[in-house]
Structures are given as C-alpha cells and as structure tokens.
MMTF fields as JSON, N, C-alpha, C and O atoms, coordinates in Angstrom:
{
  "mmtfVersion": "1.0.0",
  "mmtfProducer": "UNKNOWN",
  "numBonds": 623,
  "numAtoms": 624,
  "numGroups": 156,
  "numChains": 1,
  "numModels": 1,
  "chainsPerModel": [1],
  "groupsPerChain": [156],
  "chainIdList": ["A"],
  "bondAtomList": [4, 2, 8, 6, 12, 10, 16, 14, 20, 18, 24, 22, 28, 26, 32, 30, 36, 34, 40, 38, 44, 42, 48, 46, 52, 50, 56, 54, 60, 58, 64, 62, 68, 66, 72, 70, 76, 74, 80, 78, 84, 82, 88, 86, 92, 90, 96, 94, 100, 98, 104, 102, 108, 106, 112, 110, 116, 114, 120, 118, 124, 122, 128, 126, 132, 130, 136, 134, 140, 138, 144, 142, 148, 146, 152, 150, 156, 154, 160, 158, 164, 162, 168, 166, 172, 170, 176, 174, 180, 178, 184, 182, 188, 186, 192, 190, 196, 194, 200, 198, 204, 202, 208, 206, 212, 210, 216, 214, 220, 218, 224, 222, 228, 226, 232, 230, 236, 234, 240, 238, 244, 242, 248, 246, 252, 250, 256, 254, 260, 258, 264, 262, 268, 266, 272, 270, 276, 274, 280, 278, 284, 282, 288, 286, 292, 290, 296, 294, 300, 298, 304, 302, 308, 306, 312, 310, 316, 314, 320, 318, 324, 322, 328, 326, 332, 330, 336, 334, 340, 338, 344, 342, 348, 346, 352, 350, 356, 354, 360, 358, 364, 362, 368, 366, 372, 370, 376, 374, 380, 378, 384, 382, 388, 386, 392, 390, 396, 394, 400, 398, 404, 402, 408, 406, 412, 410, 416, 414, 420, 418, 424, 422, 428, 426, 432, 430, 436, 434, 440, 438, 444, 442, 448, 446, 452, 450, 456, 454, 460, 458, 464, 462, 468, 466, 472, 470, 476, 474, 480, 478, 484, 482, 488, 486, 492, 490, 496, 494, 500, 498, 504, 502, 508, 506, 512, 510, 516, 514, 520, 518, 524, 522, 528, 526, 532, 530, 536, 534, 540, 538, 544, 542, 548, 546, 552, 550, 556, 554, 560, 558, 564, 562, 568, 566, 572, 570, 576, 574, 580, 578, 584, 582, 588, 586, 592, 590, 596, 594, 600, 598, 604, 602, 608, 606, 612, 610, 616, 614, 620, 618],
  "bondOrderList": [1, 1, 1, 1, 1, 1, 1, 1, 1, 1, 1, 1, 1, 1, 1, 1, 1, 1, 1, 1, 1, 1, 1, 1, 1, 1, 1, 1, 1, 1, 1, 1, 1, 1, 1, 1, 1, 1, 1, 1, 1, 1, 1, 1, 1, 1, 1, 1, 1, 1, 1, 1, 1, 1, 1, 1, 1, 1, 1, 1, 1, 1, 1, 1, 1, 1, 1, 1, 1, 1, 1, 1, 1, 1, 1, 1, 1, 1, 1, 1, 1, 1, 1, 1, 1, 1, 1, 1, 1, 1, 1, 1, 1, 1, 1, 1, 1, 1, 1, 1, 1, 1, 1, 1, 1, 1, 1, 1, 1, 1, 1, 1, 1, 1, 1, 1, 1, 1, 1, 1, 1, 1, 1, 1, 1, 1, 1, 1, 1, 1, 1, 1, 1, 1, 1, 1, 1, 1, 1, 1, 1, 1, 1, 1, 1, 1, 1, 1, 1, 1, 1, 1, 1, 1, 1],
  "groupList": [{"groupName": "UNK", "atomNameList": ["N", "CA", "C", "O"], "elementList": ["N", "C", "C", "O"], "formalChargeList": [0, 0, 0, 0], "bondAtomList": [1, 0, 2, 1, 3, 2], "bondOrderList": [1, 1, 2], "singleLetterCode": "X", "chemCompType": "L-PEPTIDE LINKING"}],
  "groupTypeList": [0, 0, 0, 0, 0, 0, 0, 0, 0, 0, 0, 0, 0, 0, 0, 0, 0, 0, 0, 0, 0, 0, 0, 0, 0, 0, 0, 0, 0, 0, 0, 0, 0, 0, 0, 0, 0, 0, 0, 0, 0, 0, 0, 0, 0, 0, 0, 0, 0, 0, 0, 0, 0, 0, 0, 0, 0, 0, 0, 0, 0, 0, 0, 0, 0, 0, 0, 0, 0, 0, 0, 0, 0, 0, 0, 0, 0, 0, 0, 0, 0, 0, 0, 0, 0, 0, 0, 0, 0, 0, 0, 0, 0, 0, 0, 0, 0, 0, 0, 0, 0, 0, 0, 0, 0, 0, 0, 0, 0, 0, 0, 0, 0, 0, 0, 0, 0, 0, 0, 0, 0, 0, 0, 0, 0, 0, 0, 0, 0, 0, 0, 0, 0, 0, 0, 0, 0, 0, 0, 0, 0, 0, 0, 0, 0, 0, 0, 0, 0, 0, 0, 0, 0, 0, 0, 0],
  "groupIdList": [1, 2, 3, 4, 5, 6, 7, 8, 9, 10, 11, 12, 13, 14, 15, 16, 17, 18, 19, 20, 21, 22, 23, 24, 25, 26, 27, 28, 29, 30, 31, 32, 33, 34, 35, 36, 37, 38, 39, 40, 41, 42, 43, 44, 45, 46, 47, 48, 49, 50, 51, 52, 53, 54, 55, 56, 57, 58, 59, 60, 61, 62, 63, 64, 65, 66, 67, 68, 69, 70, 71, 72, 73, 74, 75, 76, 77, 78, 79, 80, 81, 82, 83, 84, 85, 86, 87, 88, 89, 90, 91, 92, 93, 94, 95, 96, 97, 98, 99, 100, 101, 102, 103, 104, 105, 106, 107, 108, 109, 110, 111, 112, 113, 114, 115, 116, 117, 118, 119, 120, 121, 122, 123, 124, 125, 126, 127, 128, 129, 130, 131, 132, 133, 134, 135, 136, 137, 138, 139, 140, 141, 142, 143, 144, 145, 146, 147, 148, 149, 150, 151, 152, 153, 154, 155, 156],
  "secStructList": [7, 3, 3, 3, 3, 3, 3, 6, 6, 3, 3, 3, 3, 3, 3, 7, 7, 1, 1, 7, 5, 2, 2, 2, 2, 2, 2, 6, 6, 6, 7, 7, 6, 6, 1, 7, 7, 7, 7, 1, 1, 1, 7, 1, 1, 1, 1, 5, 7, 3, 3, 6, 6, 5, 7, 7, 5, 6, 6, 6, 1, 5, 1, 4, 4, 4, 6, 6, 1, 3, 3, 3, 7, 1, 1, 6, 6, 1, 5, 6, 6, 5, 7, 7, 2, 2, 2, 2, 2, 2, 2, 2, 2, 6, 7, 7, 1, 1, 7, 2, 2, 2, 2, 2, 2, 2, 2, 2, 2, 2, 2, 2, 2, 2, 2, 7, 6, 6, 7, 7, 2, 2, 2, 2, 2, 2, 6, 6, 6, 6, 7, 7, 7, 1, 1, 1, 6, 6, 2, 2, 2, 2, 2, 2, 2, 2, 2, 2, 2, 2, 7, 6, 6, 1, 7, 7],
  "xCoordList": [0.84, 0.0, 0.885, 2.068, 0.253, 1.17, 0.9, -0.214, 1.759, 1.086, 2.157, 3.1, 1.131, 1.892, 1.755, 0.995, 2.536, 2.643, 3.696, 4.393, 3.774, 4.969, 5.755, 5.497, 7.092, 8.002, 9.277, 9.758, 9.795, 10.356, 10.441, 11.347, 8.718, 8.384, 8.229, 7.51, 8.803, 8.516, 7.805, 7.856, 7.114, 6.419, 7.413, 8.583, 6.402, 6.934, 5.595, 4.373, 6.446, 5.545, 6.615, 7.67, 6.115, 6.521, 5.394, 4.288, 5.691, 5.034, 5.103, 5.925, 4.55, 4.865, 3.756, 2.725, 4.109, 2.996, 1.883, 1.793, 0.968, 0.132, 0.269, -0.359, 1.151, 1.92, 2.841, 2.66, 3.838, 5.186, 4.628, 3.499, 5.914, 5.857, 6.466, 7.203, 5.6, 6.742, 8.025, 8.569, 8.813, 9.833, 11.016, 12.173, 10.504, 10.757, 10.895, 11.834, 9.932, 9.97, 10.795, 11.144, 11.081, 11.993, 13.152, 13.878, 13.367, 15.002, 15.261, 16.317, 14.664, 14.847, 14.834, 15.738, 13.729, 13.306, 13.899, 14.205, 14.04, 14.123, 15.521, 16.231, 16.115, 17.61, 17.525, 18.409, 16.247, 16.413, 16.492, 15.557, 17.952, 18.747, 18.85, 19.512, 18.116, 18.489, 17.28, 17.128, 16.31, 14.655, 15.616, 16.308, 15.316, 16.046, 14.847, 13.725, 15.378, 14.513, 15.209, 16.425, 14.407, 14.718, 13.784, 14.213, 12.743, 12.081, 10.617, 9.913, 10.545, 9.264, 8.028, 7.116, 7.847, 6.205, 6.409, 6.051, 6.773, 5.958, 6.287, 5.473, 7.507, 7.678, 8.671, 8.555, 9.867, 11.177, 10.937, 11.803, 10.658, 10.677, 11.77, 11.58, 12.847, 13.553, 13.341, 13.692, 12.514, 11.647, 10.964, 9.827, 11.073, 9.672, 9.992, 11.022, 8.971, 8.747, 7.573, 6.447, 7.636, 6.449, 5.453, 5.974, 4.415, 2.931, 2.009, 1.605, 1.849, 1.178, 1.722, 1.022, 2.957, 2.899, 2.922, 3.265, 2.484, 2.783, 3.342, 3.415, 3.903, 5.036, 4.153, 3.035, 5.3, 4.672, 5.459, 6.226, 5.338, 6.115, 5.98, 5.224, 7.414, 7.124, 7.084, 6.697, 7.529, 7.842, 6.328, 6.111, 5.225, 4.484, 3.237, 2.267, 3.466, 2.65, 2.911, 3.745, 2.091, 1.604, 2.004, 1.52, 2.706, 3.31, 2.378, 2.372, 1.213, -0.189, -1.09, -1.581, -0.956, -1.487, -0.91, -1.424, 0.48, 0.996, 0.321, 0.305, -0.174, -0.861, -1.512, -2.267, -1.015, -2.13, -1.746, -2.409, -0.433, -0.169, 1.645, 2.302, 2.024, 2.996, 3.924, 3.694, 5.078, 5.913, 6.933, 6.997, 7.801, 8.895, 9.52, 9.001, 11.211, 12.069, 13.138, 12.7, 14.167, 15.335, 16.385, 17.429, 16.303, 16.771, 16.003, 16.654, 14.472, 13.97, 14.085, 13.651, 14.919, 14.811, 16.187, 16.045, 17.346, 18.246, 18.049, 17.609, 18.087, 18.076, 19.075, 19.852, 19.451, 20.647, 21.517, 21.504, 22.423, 23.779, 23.277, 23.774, 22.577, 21.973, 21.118, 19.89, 21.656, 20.627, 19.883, 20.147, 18.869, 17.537, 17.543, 18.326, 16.666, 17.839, 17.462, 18.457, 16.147, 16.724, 17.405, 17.324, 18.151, 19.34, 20.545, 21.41, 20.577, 21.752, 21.948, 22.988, 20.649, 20.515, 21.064, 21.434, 20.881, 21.74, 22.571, 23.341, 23.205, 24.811, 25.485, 26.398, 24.936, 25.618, 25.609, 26.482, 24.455, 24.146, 24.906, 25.215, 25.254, 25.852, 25.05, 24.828, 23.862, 22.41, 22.307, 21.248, 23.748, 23.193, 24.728, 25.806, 24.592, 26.157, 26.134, 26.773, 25.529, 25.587, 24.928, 25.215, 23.774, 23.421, 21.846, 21.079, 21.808, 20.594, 19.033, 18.225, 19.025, 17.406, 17.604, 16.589, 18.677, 18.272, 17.302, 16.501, 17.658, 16.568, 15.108, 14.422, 14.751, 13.382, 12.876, 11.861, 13.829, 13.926, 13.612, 12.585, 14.736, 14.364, 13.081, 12.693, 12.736, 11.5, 10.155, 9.367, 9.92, 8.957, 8.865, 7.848, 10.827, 10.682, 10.19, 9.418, 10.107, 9.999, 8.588, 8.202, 7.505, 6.544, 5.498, 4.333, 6.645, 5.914, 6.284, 5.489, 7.343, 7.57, 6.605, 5.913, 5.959, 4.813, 3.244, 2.408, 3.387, 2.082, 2.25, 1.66, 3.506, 3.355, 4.392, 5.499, 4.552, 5.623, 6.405, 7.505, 5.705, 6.766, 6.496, 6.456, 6.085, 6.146, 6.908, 7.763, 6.315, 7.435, 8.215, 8.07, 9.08, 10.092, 8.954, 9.042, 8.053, 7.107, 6.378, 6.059, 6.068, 5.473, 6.396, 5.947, 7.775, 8.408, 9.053, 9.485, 9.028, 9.213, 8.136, 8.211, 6.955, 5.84, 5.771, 5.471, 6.116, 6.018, 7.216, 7.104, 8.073, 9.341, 8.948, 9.582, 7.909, 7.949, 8.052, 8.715, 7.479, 7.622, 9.169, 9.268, 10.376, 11.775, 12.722, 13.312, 12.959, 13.625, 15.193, 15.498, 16.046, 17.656, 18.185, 17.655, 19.203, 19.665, 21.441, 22.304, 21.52, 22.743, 23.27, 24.153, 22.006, 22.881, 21.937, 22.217, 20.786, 19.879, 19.051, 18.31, 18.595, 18.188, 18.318, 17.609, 19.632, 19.731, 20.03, 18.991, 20.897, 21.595, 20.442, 20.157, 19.495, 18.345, 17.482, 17.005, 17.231, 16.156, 16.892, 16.321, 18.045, 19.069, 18.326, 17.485, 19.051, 19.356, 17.498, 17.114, 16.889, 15.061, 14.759, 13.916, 15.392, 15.059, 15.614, 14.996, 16.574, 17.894, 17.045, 16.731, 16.866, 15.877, 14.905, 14.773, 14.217, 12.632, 12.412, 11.52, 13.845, 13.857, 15.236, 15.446, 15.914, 16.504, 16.524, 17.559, 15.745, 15.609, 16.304, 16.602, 17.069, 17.814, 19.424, 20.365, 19.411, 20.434, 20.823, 21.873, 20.165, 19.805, 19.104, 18.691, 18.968, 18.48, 19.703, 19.536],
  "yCoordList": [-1.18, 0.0, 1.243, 1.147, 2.599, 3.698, 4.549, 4.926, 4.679, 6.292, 7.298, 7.15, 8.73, 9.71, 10.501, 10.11, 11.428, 11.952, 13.068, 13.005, 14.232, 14.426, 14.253, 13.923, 14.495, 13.884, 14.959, 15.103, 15.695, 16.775, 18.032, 18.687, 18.009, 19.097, 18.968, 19.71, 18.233, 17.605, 16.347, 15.235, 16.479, 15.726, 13.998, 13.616, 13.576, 11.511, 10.551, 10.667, 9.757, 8.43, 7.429, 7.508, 6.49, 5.472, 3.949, 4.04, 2.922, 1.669, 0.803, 0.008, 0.414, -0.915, -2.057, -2.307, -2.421, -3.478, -2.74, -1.515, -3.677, -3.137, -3.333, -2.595, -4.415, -4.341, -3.564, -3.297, -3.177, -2.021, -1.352, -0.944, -1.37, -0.477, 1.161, 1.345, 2.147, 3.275, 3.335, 4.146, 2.409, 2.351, 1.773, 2.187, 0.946, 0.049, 0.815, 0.686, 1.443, 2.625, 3.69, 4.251, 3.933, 5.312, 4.881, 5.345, 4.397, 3.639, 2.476, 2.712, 1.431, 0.987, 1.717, 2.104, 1.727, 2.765, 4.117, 4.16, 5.442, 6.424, 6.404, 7.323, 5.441, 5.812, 6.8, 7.653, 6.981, 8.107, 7.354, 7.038, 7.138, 5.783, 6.529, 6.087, 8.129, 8.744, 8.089, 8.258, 7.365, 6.917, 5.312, 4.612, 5.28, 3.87, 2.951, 3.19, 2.052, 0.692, 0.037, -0.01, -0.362, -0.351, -1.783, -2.936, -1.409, -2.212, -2.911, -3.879, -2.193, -2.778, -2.721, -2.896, -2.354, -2.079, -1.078, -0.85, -0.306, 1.216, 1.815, 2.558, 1.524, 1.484, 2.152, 2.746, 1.955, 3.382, 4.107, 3.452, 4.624, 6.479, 6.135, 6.476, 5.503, 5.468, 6.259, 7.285, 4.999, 5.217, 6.225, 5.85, 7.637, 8.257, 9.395, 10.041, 9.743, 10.4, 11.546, 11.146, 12.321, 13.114, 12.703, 12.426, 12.669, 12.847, 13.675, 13.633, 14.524, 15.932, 16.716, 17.643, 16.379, 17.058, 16.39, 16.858, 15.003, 14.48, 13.359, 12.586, 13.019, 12.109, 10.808, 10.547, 10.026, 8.639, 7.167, 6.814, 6.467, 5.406, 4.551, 3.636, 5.456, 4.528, 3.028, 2.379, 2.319, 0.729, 0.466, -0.259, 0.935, 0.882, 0.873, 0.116, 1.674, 2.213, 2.38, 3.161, 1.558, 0.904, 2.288, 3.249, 2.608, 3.42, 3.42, 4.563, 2.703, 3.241, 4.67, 5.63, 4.103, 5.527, 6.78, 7.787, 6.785, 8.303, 8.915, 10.115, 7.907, 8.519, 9.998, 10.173, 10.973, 12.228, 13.178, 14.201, 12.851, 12.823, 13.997, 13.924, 14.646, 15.192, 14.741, 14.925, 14.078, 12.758, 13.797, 14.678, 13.929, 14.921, 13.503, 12.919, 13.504, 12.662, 13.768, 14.918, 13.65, 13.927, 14.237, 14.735, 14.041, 14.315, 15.858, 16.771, 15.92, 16.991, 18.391, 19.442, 18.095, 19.436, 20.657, 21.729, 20.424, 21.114, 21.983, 21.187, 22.978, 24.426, 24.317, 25.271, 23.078, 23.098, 22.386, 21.187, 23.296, 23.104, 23.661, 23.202, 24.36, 25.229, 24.191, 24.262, 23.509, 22.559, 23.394, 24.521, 22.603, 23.058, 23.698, 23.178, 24.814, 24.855, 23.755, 23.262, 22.861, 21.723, 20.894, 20.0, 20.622, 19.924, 20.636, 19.999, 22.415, 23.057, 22.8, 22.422, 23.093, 22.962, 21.389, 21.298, 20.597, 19.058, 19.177, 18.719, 19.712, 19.484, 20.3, 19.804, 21.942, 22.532, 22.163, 22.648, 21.032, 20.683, 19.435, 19.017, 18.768, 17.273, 16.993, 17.074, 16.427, 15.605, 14.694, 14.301, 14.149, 12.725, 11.88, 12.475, 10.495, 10.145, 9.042, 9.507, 7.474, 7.066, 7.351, 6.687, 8.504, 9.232, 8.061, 8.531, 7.084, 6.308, 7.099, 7.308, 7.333, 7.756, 9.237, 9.897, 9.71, 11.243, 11.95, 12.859, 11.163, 11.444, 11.713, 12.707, 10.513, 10.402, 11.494, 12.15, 11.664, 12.916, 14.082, 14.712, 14.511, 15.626, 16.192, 17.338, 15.102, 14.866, 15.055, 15.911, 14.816, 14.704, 15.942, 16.511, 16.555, 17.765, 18.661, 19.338, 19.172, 19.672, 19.798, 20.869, 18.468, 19.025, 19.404, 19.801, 19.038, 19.894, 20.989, 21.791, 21.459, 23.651, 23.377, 24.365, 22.779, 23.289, 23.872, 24.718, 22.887, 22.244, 23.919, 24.905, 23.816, 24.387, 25.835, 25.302, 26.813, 28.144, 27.674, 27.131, 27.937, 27.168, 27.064, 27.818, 25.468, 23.987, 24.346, 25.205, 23.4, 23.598, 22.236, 21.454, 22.241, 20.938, 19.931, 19.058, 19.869, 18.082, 18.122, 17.052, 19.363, 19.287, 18.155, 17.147, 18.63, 18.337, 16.909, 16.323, 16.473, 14.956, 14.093, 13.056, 15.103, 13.991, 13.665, 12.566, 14.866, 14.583, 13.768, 13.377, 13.53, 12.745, 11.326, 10.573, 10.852, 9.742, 8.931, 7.965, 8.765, 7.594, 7.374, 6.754, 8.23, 8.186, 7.644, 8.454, 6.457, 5.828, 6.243, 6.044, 6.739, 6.611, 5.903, 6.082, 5.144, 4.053, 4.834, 4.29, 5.773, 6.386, 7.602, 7.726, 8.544, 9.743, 10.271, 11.18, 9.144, 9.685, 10.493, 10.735, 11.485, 12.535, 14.184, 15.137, 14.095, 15.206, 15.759, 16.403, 16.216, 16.835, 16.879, 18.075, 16.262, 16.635, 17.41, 18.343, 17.356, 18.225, 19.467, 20.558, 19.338, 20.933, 21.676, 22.575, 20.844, 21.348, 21.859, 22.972, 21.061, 21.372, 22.811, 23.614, 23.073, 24.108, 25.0, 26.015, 24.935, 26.126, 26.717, 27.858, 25.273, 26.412, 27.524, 28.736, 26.453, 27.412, 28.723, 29.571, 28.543, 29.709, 30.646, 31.707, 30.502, 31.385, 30.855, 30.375, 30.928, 30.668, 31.237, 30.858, 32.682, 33.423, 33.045, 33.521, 32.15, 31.213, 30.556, 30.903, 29.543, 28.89, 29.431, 28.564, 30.734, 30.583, 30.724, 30.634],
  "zCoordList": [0.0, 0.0, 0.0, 0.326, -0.416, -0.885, 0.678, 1.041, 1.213, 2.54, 1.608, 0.83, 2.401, 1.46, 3.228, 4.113, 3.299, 4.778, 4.432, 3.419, 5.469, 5.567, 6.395, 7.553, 5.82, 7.036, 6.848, 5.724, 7.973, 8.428, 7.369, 6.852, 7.32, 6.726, 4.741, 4.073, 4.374, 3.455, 2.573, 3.098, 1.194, 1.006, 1.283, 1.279, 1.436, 1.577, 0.811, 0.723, 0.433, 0.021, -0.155, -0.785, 0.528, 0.464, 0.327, 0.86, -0.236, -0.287, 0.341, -0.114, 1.418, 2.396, 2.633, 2.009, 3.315, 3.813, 4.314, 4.391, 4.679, 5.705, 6.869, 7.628, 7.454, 8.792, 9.52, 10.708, 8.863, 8.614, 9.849, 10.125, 10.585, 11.752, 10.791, 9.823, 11.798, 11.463, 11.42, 10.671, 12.289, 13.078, 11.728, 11.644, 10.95, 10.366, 8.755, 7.969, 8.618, 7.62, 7.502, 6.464, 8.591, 9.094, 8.971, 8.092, 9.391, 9.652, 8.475, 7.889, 8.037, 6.721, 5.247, 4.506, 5.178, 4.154, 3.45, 2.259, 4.543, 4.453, 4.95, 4.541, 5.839, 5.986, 6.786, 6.717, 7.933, 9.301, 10.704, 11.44, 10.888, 11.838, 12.852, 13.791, 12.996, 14.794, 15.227, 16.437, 14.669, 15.801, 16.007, 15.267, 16.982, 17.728, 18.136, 18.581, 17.881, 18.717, 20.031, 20.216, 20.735, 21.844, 22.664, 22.71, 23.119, 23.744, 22.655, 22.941, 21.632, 20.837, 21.126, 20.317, 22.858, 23.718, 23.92, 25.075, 23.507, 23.991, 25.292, 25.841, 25.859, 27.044, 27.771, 28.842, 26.924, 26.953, 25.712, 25.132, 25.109, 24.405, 23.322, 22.154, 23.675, 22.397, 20.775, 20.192, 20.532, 19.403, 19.625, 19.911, 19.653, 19.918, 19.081, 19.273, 17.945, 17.007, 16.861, 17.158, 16.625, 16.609, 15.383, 14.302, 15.485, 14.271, 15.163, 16.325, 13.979, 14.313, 15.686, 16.092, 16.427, 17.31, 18.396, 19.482, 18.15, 19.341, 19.484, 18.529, 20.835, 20.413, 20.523, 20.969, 19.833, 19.061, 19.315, 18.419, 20.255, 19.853, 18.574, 18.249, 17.73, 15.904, 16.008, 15.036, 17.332, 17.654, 17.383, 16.412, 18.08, 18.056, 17.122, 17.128, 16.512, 15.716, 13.813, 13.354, 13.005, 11.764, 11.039, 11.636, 9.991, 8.912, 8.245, 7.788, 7.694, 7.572, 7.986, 7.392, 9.553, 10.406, 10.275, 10.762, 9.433, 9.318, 7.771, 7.497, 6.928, 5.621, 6.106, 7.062, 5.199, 5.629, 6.613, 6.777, 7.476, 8.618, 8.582, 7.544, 9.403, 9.65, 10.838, 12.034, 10.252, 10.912, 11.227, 10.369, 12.302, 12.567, 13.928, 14.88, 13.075, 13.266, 13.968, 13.933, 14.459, 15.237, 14.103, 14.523, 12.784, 11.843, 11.338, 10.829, 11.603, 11.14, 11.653, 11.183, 12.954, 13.982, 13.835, 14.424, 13.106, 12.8, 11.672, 10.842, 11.173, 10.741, 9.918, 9.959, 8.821, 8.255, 8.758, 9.038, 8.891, 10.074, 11.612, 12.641, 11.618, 12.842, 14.097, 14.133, 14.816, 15.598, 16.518, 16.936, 16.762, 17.587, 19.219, 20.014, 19.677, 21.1, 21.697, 22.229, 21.953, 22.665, 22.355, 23.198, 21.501, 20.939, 21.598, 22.2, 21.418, 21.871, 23.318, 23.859, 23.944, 25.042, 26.218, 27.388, 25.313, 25.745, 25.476, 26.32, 24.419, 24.281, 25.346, 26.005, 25.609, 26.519, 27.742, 28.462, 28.443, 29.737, 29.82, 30.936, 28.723, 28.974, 29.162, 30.371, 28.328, 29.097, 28.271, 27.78, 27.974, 27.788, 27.675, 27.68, 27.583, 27.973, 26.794, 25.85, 26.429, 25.499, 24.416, 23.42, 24.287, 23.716, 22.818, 21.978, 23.163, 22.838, 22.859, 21.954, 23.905, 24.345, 23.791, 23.565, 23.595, 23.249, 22.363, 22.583, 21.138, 20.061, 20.578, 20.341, 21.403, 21.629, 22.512, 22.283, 23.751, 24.875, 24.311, 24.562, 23.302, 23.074, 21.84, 21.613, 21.32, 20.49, 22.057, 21.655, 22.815, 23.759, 24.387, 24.782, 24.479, 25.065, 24.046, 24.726, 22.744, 22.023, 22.417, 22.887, 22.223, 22.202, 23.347, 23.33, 24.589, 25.693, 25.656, 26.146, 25.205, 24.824, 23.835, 24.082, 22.839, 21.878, 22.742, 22.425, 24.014, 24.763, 25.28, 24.835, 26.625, 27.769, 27.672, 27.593, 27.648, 27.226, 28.609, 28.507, 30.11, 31.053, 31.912, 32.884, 31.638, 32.288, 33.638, 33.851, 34.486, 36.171, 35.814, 34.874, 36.889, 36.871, 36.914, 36.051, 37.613, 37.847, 36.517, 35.999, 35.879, 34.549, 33.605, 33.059, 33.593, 32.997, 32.974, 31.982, 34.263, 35.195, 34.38, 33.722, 34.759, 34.218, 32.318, 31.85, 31.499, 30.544, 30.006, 28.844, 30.514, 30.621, 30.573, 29.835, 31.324, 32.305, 31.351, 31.728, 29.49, 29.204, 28.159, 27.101, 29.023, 28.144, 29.091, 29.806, 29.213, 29.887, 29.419, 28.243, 30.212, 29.921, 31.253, 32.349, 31.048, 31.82, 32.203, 32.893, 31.727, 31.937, 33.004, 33.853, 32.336, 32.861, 34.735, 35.516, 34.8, 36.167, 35.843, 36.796, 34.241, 34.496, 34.903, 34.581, 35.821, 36.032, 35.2, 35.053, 34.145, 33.481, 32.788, 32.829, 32.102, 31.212, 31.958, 31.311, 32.766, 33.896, 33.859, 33.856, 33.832, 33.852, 32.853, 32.884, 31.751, 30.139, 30.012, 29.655, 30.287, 29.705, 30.824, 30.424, 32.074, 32.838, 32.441, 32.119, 32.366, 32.032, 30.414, 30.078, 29.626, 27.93, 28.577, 28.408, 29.484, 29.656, 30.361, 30.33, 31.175, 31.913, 31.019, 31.607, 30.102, 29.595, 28.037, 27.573, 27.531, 25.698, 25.193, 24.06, 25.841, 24.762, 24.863, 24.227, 25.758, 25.415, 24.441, 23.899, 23.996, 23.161, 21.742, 20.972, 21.399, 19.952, 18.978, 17.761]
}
C-alpha cells in the first residue's frame, strides 16, 4: 500500500505493507537511523517520534497511520547546520552520555515547549515519564530542559 505523509516538513511516500511499523519505515526505508529501537512495547521512548505534534512510539505504531499525517524525526529538527535549542541545550548541559534515548527525549521535550511556554520541573518529570535513559539519572536533562525554559535566549 502507498502512505503519502509528511516527514520533516517535506512531502513523503513510500510503499509498504500493511503491517510495517513506522519504526521500520523510518530507519529501513528512508535511511532516518536517529529513531532507535529499543524495547518494541511502547515502554522506553527510544523510538519516539512526533505525528502531528505528538510524540509517538514509531515501535508501536503501523506506517499506515501516518498517511495524511505530519511525521517529525530527530533528523527533522536542525536548521541546516543550525541545531535546535533543545538539541543546543543538551549538548551545553551534557544531558546525555551514550546518547541512545536522546533522540526520543528531546523529540517529547519539544513538544511539551509546543504544549506548555513554562512547564514547572514536575510538569516536565511527568512529561518525561515515558523516556527511559539508563545512563545519565536525568539530572543533566532536567538541567538542560530548565535552564531552555527559563533562559531561551540562550539557546536561539
């Protein structure tokens, strides 16, 4: 079957099954290897992609369901050469160490600055909750996501 979608802002079509995970599309297909697999249930964030805005476990979820749809990958968020401030914002905080879960992190954080202008720290805890990193504890991401919200002009 044909889905047509966009994907980081540009038109997409691609032909797959009708099974085809997103996950599987993204990263086979399209050759966009920053969405990671990880657990396959929905359960660490890894995989976690935006459609329409909100985040998505692609492990999860049928490349079908994006037909029609606006797909934004960890590949889509840099300005060129210019990366995103929550991208800048991790690199300057050190908020992340084997760098696995990041993609997905900062895909989730993105769209709680879409949700919330500024979120408190438990806002931010909670919208976190389904990005498991096994490395760094968190802190340094709790930094890096406070430090954006409370000084953006850092980061543009």
């Amino acid at each position: 079957m044909r889905v047509d979608f966009k994907l980081n802002g540009a038109p997409a079509s691609v032909e797959v099954e009708p099974c085809e995970m997103l996950i599987d599309v993204l990263r086979d297909q399209l050759q966009l290897k920053g969405t990671k697999r990880s657990c396959d249930v929905q359960v660490c964030g890894a995989c976690t992609v935006l459609v329409d805005g909100n985040p998505t476990s692609s492990c999860t979820t049928l490349c079908a369901d994006a037909h029609d749809r606006e797909v934004t990958t960890i590949e889509g968020l840099a300005d060129g050469k210019r990366l995103d401030p929550v991208q800048r914002a991790f690199i300057a905080h050190g908020a992340l160490q084997c760098g696995f879960c990041t993609p997905g992190m900062i895909l989730a954080v993105k769209s709680l600055l879409a949700r919330h202008e500024k979120p408190t720290e438990e806002t931010v805890r909670h919208y976190l909750r389904g990005n498991i990193c096994r490395c760094t504890g968190y802190v340094k991401i709790l930094e890096a996501v406070m430090d954006l919200i409370h000084n953006p002009h850092n980061y543009q």
